[in-house]
Amino acid sequence: MAQIDLRRKLSVLADAAKYDASCASSGSSKRDSTGGKGMGSTEGMGICHAYTPDGRCVSLLKILLTNFCIYDCAYCINRVSSNVERARFSVQEVVDLTLNFYKRNYIEGLFLSSGIIRSGDYTMEQLVLVAKTLREVHDFRGYIHLKLIPEADPKLVEAAGLYADRLSANIELPRDEALARLAPQKDVSVIKKAMGQVRLKVEEARPQKREKARPPRFAPGGQSTQLIIGADGAPDTEILDRSASLYGGYGLRRVYYSAFSPIPDASSSLPLAKPPLMREHRLYQADWLMRFYGFSAPEIGEAATGGMLDLAVDPKLAWALNRREQFPVDVNLAPREMLLRVPGLGVKSVDKIVSVRRYRTLRLEDVARLTRSLDKVRPFITTLDWTPGGLTDAADLRARVAPVAEPQQLSLF
Amino acid sequence: MRTATLASETDFDGWRKAARAFRLEGIEPAQARFVVEGAGAQSGLFDHSPPAPPREGGDPAPPQDKARDRLGPRLRGDEREEGFSVSKAFVDVARDVVLHRSGDRWDLLYRLLWRLRDEPDLMKVVSDRDVADALERAKNVSRAGHKMKAFVRFRQVEDEGGEAWVAWFEPAHRVVERTAPFFQRRFPNMRWSILTPDGSAFWDTHELRLGPPATRDMAPAEDEIEEFWKTYYASTFNPARLKVKTMQGEMAKRYWKNLPEASLIPELVAASTVRTDVMVATPATEPNVRLARATAPVIERAADDLVASTLPELGEGVQGCRRCPLWRDATQGVCGEGPREARLMIVGEQPGDQEDLAGKPFVGPAGRVLDAALEEAGIDRSDVYVTNAVKHFKHEPRGKRRLHKTPDAGEVTACRWWLDQERGLVKPKVVLALGATAGLAVFGRKPAVTKERGQLVALADGATGMLTVHPSYLLRLPDEQARVLEREKFMQDLRQVRHSL
């Protein structure tokens, strides 16, 4: 095949990587390049250097090493039977691109994934080699996220954790049966075993209180995974159960939800439609409730209909409308856990309320200054000067607090 | 009206000195005015007094103030203070607010400083109008600093010193000085400059210098790598997911003119609907046959009704088992482990959290208790075949942890398919069941552990069976004395097992 020029390759291999929803460059250990020979820093908090018109942030150079792949996963544009244009970067090309972009402050680092070529081991070796070159030859201290090839030798997974800030292996389909059908070369238990290995290694690398010697670092940014939504018929409740099980089992930092979106050269085994973006949004909200608000997956599922989250209202509001007997909550007295269940109050607002009420008894206008959405909060709280009366139990409460649906543009045909 | 003149728009120290002096003199917020030197501020109509001279050393109030203070009770507006201190929280917020572009920021800060006299906890009352206002401005400033870290774009230049990097940037607030050290830590080995309308920062790989305001034409207009960056930006955008509002919420239009990639936005947005419609409307293509022969083999799951003739084969069967739903949330099936000719088989309940990840039985806390007890009883674990009644970890997710759940009779029965095969292959002389669940699997009925423990029972396959407690029971006993007693009983059971081998 003729050598295609580097910009063309970049275009092909960035395009091929864009279906991976992960973009974070946060949560790693804090470090900078003072005293070093190279460049790069992470300050714990991630930085998004640009946003594309799909609303997603560009934080890392997210590319594939190659989009050649010996797997035939129906949902993937890079599957072996796809007619998509193929390209492959050399290790050096990825290293140079990363450094060139980083120096100009375009990115926080590299997110490197790959189609599987030759074997899992060979592919993983190539990914590790890129990270190793960046770290050891160029003393690069920016963020590196490597995709795990679950089939690869556990030793390679270990090496990856040595150089990378974050590792991820995508579960892709919430239903294991569907994975067997749509990705016949993948084995869900191999993916889970790799995630289990990462969890054990991350825990090993956490310094024990008594030990003085620091264990070698291993993926300080933890691990994440992705579930594709809308390709296998799994309802939301099943997806959230799966996430809860992944968070608990492997200590994942994030589960990403990626609405299955049309791909060029699609397989005939999957229906093409515009991606259900609102559904994806509701799943992220529900996931947030599990991670920061003390909700369990079954609790969120209580308000679901036929296993599906309400698209018109967010899952916390849906839960509250379903459990009105829990409300109203007295913002001046209620425990933090209960305040976290009030629709419209976020973790930050709740923390502010808890802190302020040590000095002042809150009125409704005080709450208004601590939250962005008083209309949503009002029916569910009491303050010094406010009680919702019958509003909490009003039959039309849902209509009052639910945002009015945006008018749909009628088709011209 | 009293007026203080500040040296620059970001002169926090000047404001601090002046404000301190004003408060010590009892100047009420309505009477205090702060102007920035050369910022086009004419002297106010009601200026009756010259700017307050910043005090050297600042803190102690002049002697005549002290004298007046003794004269009578403290009166609002006529009050004199002996010098004062304010919380760090206020100083931190004030440092941020000073960088805000709003003209009334000095007045807001002085109002807060004034109020702190009677309300020392004011900064903690974040619902207060003034505090909320200050915090909001501090947040805007912090956000502007964050956006500067994100949206500065260096361009490469060559000068007599070699390669250098220059950026032109227009921050939302005056955060250049504040944010420059970030770039110093990130790029200590590059010579770089960041030019802004408020001032500039220069790093020569040794020292950070600040300079005067700059103009856009002082920065280079292009960089060849920018074409690569734009290529990347365009390719990483998914046209099927257009969300322009979200993008603008994070990347405000005010920044666009200095972001090379932003010039592509209108075109990308305009083309997205067409691109998506084409993708949706295009029928599936014929699979690419040229690469078909390179396809990896399909994964075949081992059969659940496998009858194994070797232990490794049995392990494969356990991996593929779907005889009950427990496999779904477990990582893997955990088969037994040990020599095929083992005379002792120990049967536990089910793999726990650690066993599930490692794929080996008894490697977690209960396993360590068992190992220690076996050693003490004179039994070599490497001579023992260790397994579980149920091969998949039954649990319930609870936040970032998994809580163990006892398998029910149905799950134990389903899994006996594997345990019976293990017993058939290993043919142990003695089978030791740990706890009630293991007892159910080995004896076929739910035993009463405390009553039946320690008894040697003949099993149908000719082996001798015995029941004792599960080692995790010893771990859970809260009372030290009970633990010692129970462990001794457990040891007795193990010693008895050793004698009957």
CSV table of C-alpha atoms in Angstrom, one decimal, chain A residues 6-8 10-12 14-19 32-43 45-56 58 60-63 68-72 79-84 86 97 100-108 175-177 180 184-190 192-197 199-200 203 238 241-242 244-245 247-254 257-259 261-268 272-275 277 280-281 290-291 352-353 355-356 358-360 362 365-367 369-370 372 406, chain B residues 115 119 121-122 124-130 132-133 135-136 139 142 146-156 163 165 181-190 223-252 256 259-261 264-266 268-269 272-273 275-301 319 322 326-333 353-354 356-359 395 397-402:
chain,number,residue,atom,x,y,z
A,6,LEU,CA,0.8,11.9,8.1
A,7,ARG,CA,-2.1,14.4,8.1
A,8,ARG,CA,-4.3,11.9,6.2
A,10,LEU,CA,-4.2,11.5,11.6
A,11,SER,CA,-7.6,12.2,10.0
A,12,VAL,CA,-8.4,8.5,9.6
A,14,ALA,CA,-8.7,10.2,15.0
A,15,ASP,CA,-12.0,9.6,13.2
A,16,ALA,CA,-11.8,6.0,14.1
A,17,ALA,CA,-11.2,6.7,17.8
A,18,LYS,CA,-14.0,9.2,18.3
A,19,TYR,CA,-16.6,6.7,19.3
A,32,ASP,CA,5.0,18.7,37.1
A,33,SER,CA,8.2,19.0,35.1
A,34,THR,CA,10.2,21.2,37.5
A,35,GLY,CA,13.7,19.8,37.5
A,36,GLY,CA,12.9,17.4,34.7
A,37,LYS,CA,14.4,17.2,31.2
A,38,GLY,CA,11.1,17.2,29.4
A,39,MET,CA,7.7,18.7,29.8
A,40,GLY,CA,4.2,18.1,31.2
A,41,SER,CA,2.2,18.3,34.3
A,42,THR,CA,-1.1,17.1,35.8
A,43,GLU,CA,-2.7,19.0,38.6
A,45,MET,CA,-8.0,18.4,37.7
A,46,GLY,CA,-8.3,17.8,34.0
A,47,ILE,CA,-8.2,20.5,31.4
A,48,CYS,CA,-10.4,20.6,28.3
A,49,HIS,CA,-8.4,22.4,25.6
A,50,ALA,CA,-11.2,22.7,23.1
A,51,TYR,CA,-14.8,21.6,22.5
A,52,THR,CA,-16.1,20.2,19.3
A,53,PRO,CA,-19.6,21.1,18.0
A,54,ASP,CA,-20.9,17.8,19.5
A,55,GLY,CA,-20.3,19.4,22.9
A,56,ARG,CA,-17.5,17.1,23.8
A,58,VAL,CA,-10.9,17.7,23.6
A,60,LEU,CA,-6.3,14.4,24.9
A,61,LEU,CA,-5.0,13.4,21.5
A,62,LYS,CA,-7.4,10.5,21.1
A,63,ILE,CA,-6.3,8.3,18.3
A,68,PHE,CA,-6.7,-2.5,11.1
A,69,CYS,CA,-8.4,-5.1,13.2
A,70,ILE,CA,-8.9,-8.8,13.2
A,71,TYR,CA,-12.1,-8.6,15.2
A,72,ASP,CA,-15.5,-8.3,13.6
A,79,ARG,CA,-14.3,-4.3,12.3
A,80,VAL,CA,-12.4,-6.5,9.9
A,81,SER,CA,-15.3,-6.7,7.4
A,82,SER,CA,-15.7,-2.9,7.2
A,83,ASN,CA,-14.7,-1.1,4.0
A,84,VAL,CA,-13.3,1.9,5.9
A,86,ARG,CA,-7.2,1.9,6.9
A,97,LEU,CA,2.5,14.2,17.3
A,100,ASN,CA,4.2,18.7,19.1
A,101,PHE,CA,0.6,19.1,20.2
A,102,TYR,CA,1.5,19.3,23.9
A,103,LYS,CA,4.2,22.0,23.4
A,104,ARG,CA,1.6,24.2,21.7
A,105,ASN,CA,-0.8,23.6,24.6
A,106,TYR,CA,-3.4,21.9,22.5
A,107,ILE,CA,-3.8,18.8,24.7
A,108,GLU,CA,-3.2,17.3,28.2
A,175,ARG,CA,-25.8,-7.6,27.8
A,176,ASP,CA,-23.1,-10.4,27.8
A,177,GLU,CA,-25.3,-12.4,25.4
A,180,ALA,CA,-21.3,-13.0,22.1
A,184,PRO,CA,-18.0,-13.0,18.4
A,185,GLN,CA,-14.2,-12.7,18.9
A,186,LYS,CA,-14.6,-11.0,22.3
A,187,ASP,CA,-15.1,-12.8,25.6
A,188,VAL,CA,-16.6,-10.7,28.4
A,189,SER,CA,-14.9,-12.8,31.1
A,190,VAL,CA,-11.5,-12.0,29.6
A,192,LYS,CA,-13.5,-8.6,33.4
A,193,LYS,CA,-10.4,-10.6,34.3
A,194,ALA,CA,-8.2,-7.8,33.0
A,195,MET,CA,-10.2,-5.2,34.9
A,196,GLY,CA,-9.9,-7.4,38.0
A,197,GLN,CA,-6.1,-7.5,37.5
A,199,ARG,CA,-8.0,-3.3,40.4
A,200,LEU,CA,-5.6,-5.6,42.3
A,203,GLU,CA,-4.6,-1.5,45.3
A,238,GLU,CA,-30.2,-3.4,33.4
A,241,ASP,CA,-27.3,-2.7,37.4
A,242,ARG,CA,-24.3,-3.5,35.2
A,244,ALA,CA,-23.2,-0.8,39.8
A,245,SER,CA,-21.6,-4.2,39.5
A,247,TYR,CA,-18.1,0.1,40.1
A,248,GLY,CA,-18.2,-2.3,43.0
A,249,GLY,CA,-16.2,-5.0,41.4
A,250,TYR,CA,-13.4,-3.2,39.8
A,251,GLY,CA,-13.3,0.2,41.6
A,252,LEU,CA,-13.8,2.0,38.3
A,253,ARG,CA,-13.5,5.7,38.2
A,254,ARG,CA,-16.0,6.1,35.5
A,257,TYR,CA,-22.3,5.7,28.2
A,258,SER,CA,-22.1,6.1,24.5
A,259,ALA,CA,-25.3,6.3,22.6
A,261,SER,CA,-24.4,6.4,16.7
A,262,PRO,CA,-24.6,5.9,13.0
A,263,ILE,CA,-21.2,5.0,11.5
A,264,PRO,CA,-20.2,5.1,7.9
A,265,ASP,CA,-20.2,1.7,6.4
A,266,ALA,CA,-22.4,0.2,9.0
A,267,SER,CA,-23.0,-3.5,9.5
A,268,SER,CA,-26.4,-4.8,8.4
A,272,LEU,CA,-29.2,2.8,12.0
A,273,ALA,CA,-30.8,5.8,13.6
A,274,LYS,CA,-29.8,9.0,15.2
A,275,PRO,CA,-28.3,8.3,18.6
A,277,LEU,CA,-28.7,11.5,23.2
A,280,GLU,CA,-27.5,8.8,27.2
A,281,HIS,CA,-27.8,12.0,29.2
A,290,MET,CA,-25.0,6.4,42.3
A,291,ARG,CA,-21.5,7.8,42.6
A,352,LYS,CA,-23.1,25.1,51.5
A,353,ILE,CA,-26.5,24.7,53.2
A,355,SER,CA,-22.2,24.9,56.5
A,356,VAL,CA,-24.4,28.1,56.5
A,358,ARG,CA,-24.5,26.7,61.6
A,359,TYR,CA,-24.6,30.5,61.5
A,360,ARG,CA,-28.0,31.4,60.1
A,362,LEU,CA,-32.1,29.8,56.2
A,365,GLU,CA,-34.1,33.6,49.4
A,366,ASP,CA,-31.0,32.3,51.1
A,367,VAL,CA,-31.6,28.9,49.4
A,369,ARG,CA,-28.6,32.1,46.3
A,370,LEU,CA,-27.2,28.6,47.0
A,372,ARG,CA,-29.5,27.4,40.5
A,406,GLU,CA,-38.9,22.3,23.4
B,115,ARG,CA,-19.0,44.2,57.9
B,119,GLU,CA,-19.8,39.8,61.8
B,121,ASP,CA,-18.1,34.7,60.7
B,122,LEU,CA,-19.5,36.5,57.7
B,124,LYS,CA,-18.9,31.4,56.2
B,125,VAL,CA,-22.4,32.7,55.5
B,126,VAL,CA,-22.2,32.0,51.8
B,127,SER,CA,-25.9,32.7,51.4
B,128,ASP,CA,-25.3,36.4,52.3
B,129,ARG,CA,-25.8,38.7,49.3
B,130,ASP,CA,-22.3,40.4,49.5
B,132,ALA,CA,-22.4,35.3,47.5
B,133,ASP,CA,-21.5,38.1,45.1
B,135,LEU,CA,-17.7,34.3,45.8
B,136,GLU,CA,-19.3,34.4,42.4
B,139,LYS,CA,-15.4,31.8,40.8
B,142,SER,CA,-10.8,31.1,38.9
B,146,HIS,CA,-8.7,27.7,34.1
B,147,LYS,CA,-9.7,28.8,30.6
B,148,MET,CA,-6.3,30.4,30.2
B,149,LYS,CA,-4.6,27.1,31.0
B,150,ALA,CA,-6.9,25.5,28.4
B,151,PHE,CA,-7.0,28.0,25.5
B,152,VAL,CA,-3.5,29.5,25.3
B,153,ARG,CA,-2.1,28.4,22.0
B,154,PHE,CA,1.7,28.6,21.6
B,155,ARG,CA,3.2,29.3,18.2
B,156,GLN,CA,6.8,28.4,17.4
B,163,GLU,CA,13.4,28.0,19.2
B,165,TRP,CA,7.1,29.8,21.9
B,181,PRO,CA,3.4,29.7,37.1
B,182,PHE,CA,1.3,26.9,35.7
B,183,PHE,CA,3.0,27.2,32.4
B,184,GLN,CA,6.3,27.5,34.1
B,185,ARG,CA,5.7,24.2,35.9
B,186,ARG,CA,4.5,22.6,32.7
B,187,PHE,CA,7.1,23.8,30.3
B,188,PRO,CA,10.2,24.5,32.3
B,189,ASN,CA,12.5,23.7,29.4
B,190,MET,CA,10.9,25.8,26.8
B,223,ASP,CA,2.5,27.7,13.1
B,224,GLU,CA,2.7,24.8,10.7
B,225,ILE,CA,1.5,22.2,13.2
B,226,GLU,CA,-1.8,24.1,13.4
B,227,GLU,CA,-2.9,22.4,10.2
B,228,PHE,CA,-2.5,19.1,12.0
B,229,TRP,CA,-4.3,20.3,15.0
B,230,LYS,CA,-7.2,21.5,12.8
B,231,THR,CA,-7.3,18.2,11.1
B,232,TYR,CA,-7.5,16.4,14.4
B,233,TYR,CA,-10.2,18.7,15.7
B,234,ALA,CA,-12.4,18.2,12.6
B,235,SER,CA,-11.9,14.4,12.7
B,236,THR,CA,-12.6,13.9,16.3
B,237,PHE,CA,-16.0,15.6,15.9
B,238,ASN,CA,-19.0,13.2,15.5
B,239,PRO,CA,-21.6,14.9,13.2
B,240,ALA,CA,-24.4,12.6,14.5
B,241,ARG,CA,-24.2,14.2,18.0
B,242,LEU,CA,-24.5,17.9,17.3
B,243,LYS,CA,-24.7,19.9,20.6
B,244,VAL,CA,-23.7,23.4,19.8
B,245,LYS,CA,-25.1,25.0,23.0
B,246,THR,CA,-23.1,22.6,25.2
B,247,MET,CA,-20.0,23.6,23.2
B,248,GLN,CA,-20.6,27.3,23.7
B,249,GLY,CA,-21.3,26.9,27.3
B,250,GLU,CA,-17.8,25.6,27.8
B,251,MET,CA,-15.9,27.4,25.1
B,252,ALA,CA,-17.4,30.9,25.0
B,256,TRP,CA,-12.9,31.8,19.5
B,259,LEU,CA,-8.3,29.6,18.8
B,260,PRO,CA,-7.1,28.4,15.4
B,261,GLU,CA,-9.5,25.4,15.4
B,264,LEU,CA,-13.7,25.3,11.4
B,265,ILE,CA,-16.8,25.4,13.6
B,266,PRO,CA,-19.4,27.0,11.2
B,268,LEU,CA,-18.6,21.5,10.7
B,269,VAL,CA,-22.0,22.5,12.1
B,272,SER,CA,-23.3,17.7,10.1
B,273,THR,CA,-26.9,17.1,9.3
B,275,ARG,CA,-23.3,13.9,6.8
B,276,THR,CA,-25.6,12.1,9.4
B,277,ASP,CA,-28.5,11.8,7.0
B,278,VAL,CA,-26.2,10.2,4.4
B,279,MET,CA,-24.8,7.7,7.0
B,280,VAL,CA,-28.3,6.8,8.1
B,281,ALA,CA,-29.6,6.5,4.6
B,282,THR,CA,-26.7,4.5,3.1
B,283,PRO,CA,-27.6,0.8,3.0
B,284,ALA,CA,-25.1,-1.6,4.6
B,285,THR,CA,-22.3,-2.4,2.3
B,286,GLU,CA,-21.0,-5.8,1.4
B,287,PRO,CA,-18.5,-7.0,3.9
B,288,ASN,CA,-14.9,-6.6,2.9
B,289,VAL,CA,-13.9,-10.0,1.9
B,290,ARG,CA,-10.2,-9.3,1.3
B,291,LEU,CA,-9.6,-9.1,5.0
B,292,ALA,CA,-12.0,-11.8,6.0
B,293,ARG,CA,-9.4,-14.5,6.1
B,294,ALA,CA,-7.4,-12.5,8.6
B,295,THR,CA,-10.3,-12.6,11.1
B,296,ALA,CA,-9.6,-13.8,14.6
B,297,PRO,CA,-11.4,-17.0,15.7
B,298,VAL,CA,-14.8,-16.9,17.3
B,299,ILE,CA,-14.8,-17.5,21.0
B,300,GLU,CA,-16.7,-20.7,21.9
B,301,ARG,CA,-17.9,-20.8,25.4
B,319,GLN,CA,-15.5,-20.8,33.2
B,322,ARG,CA,-24.4,-20.7,33.0
B,326,LEU,CA,-24.5,-15.9,39.3
B,327,TRP,CA,-21.9,-15.9,36.5
B,328,ARG,CA,-23.3,-12.6,35.2
B,329,ASP,CA,-21.9,-10.3,37.9
B,330,ALA,CA,-18.9,-12.4,38.8
B,331,THR,CA,-15.5,-11.9,37.1
B,332,GLN,CA,-14.9,-15.6,36.6
B,333,GLY,CA,-15.7,-19.0,37.7
B,353,ASP,CA,-14.1,-10.5,46.4
B,354,GLN,CA,-10.4,-11.3,46.2
B,356,ASP,CA,-13.3,-13.6,42.3
B,357,LEU,CA,-10.5,-11.2,40.9
B,358,ALA,CA,-7.6,-13.7,41.3
B,359,GLY,CA,-9.5,-16.7,40.0
B,395,HIS,CA,-22.7,-10.5,46.0
B,397,PRO,CA,-22.9,-4.0,44.9
B,398,ARG,CA,-22.8,-1.3,47.6
B,399,GLY,CA,-21.1,1.8,46.4
B,400,LYS,CA,-17.5,0.9,45.6
B,401,ARG,CA,-17.7,-2.4,47.4
B,402,ARG,CA,-19.3,-5.8,47.0
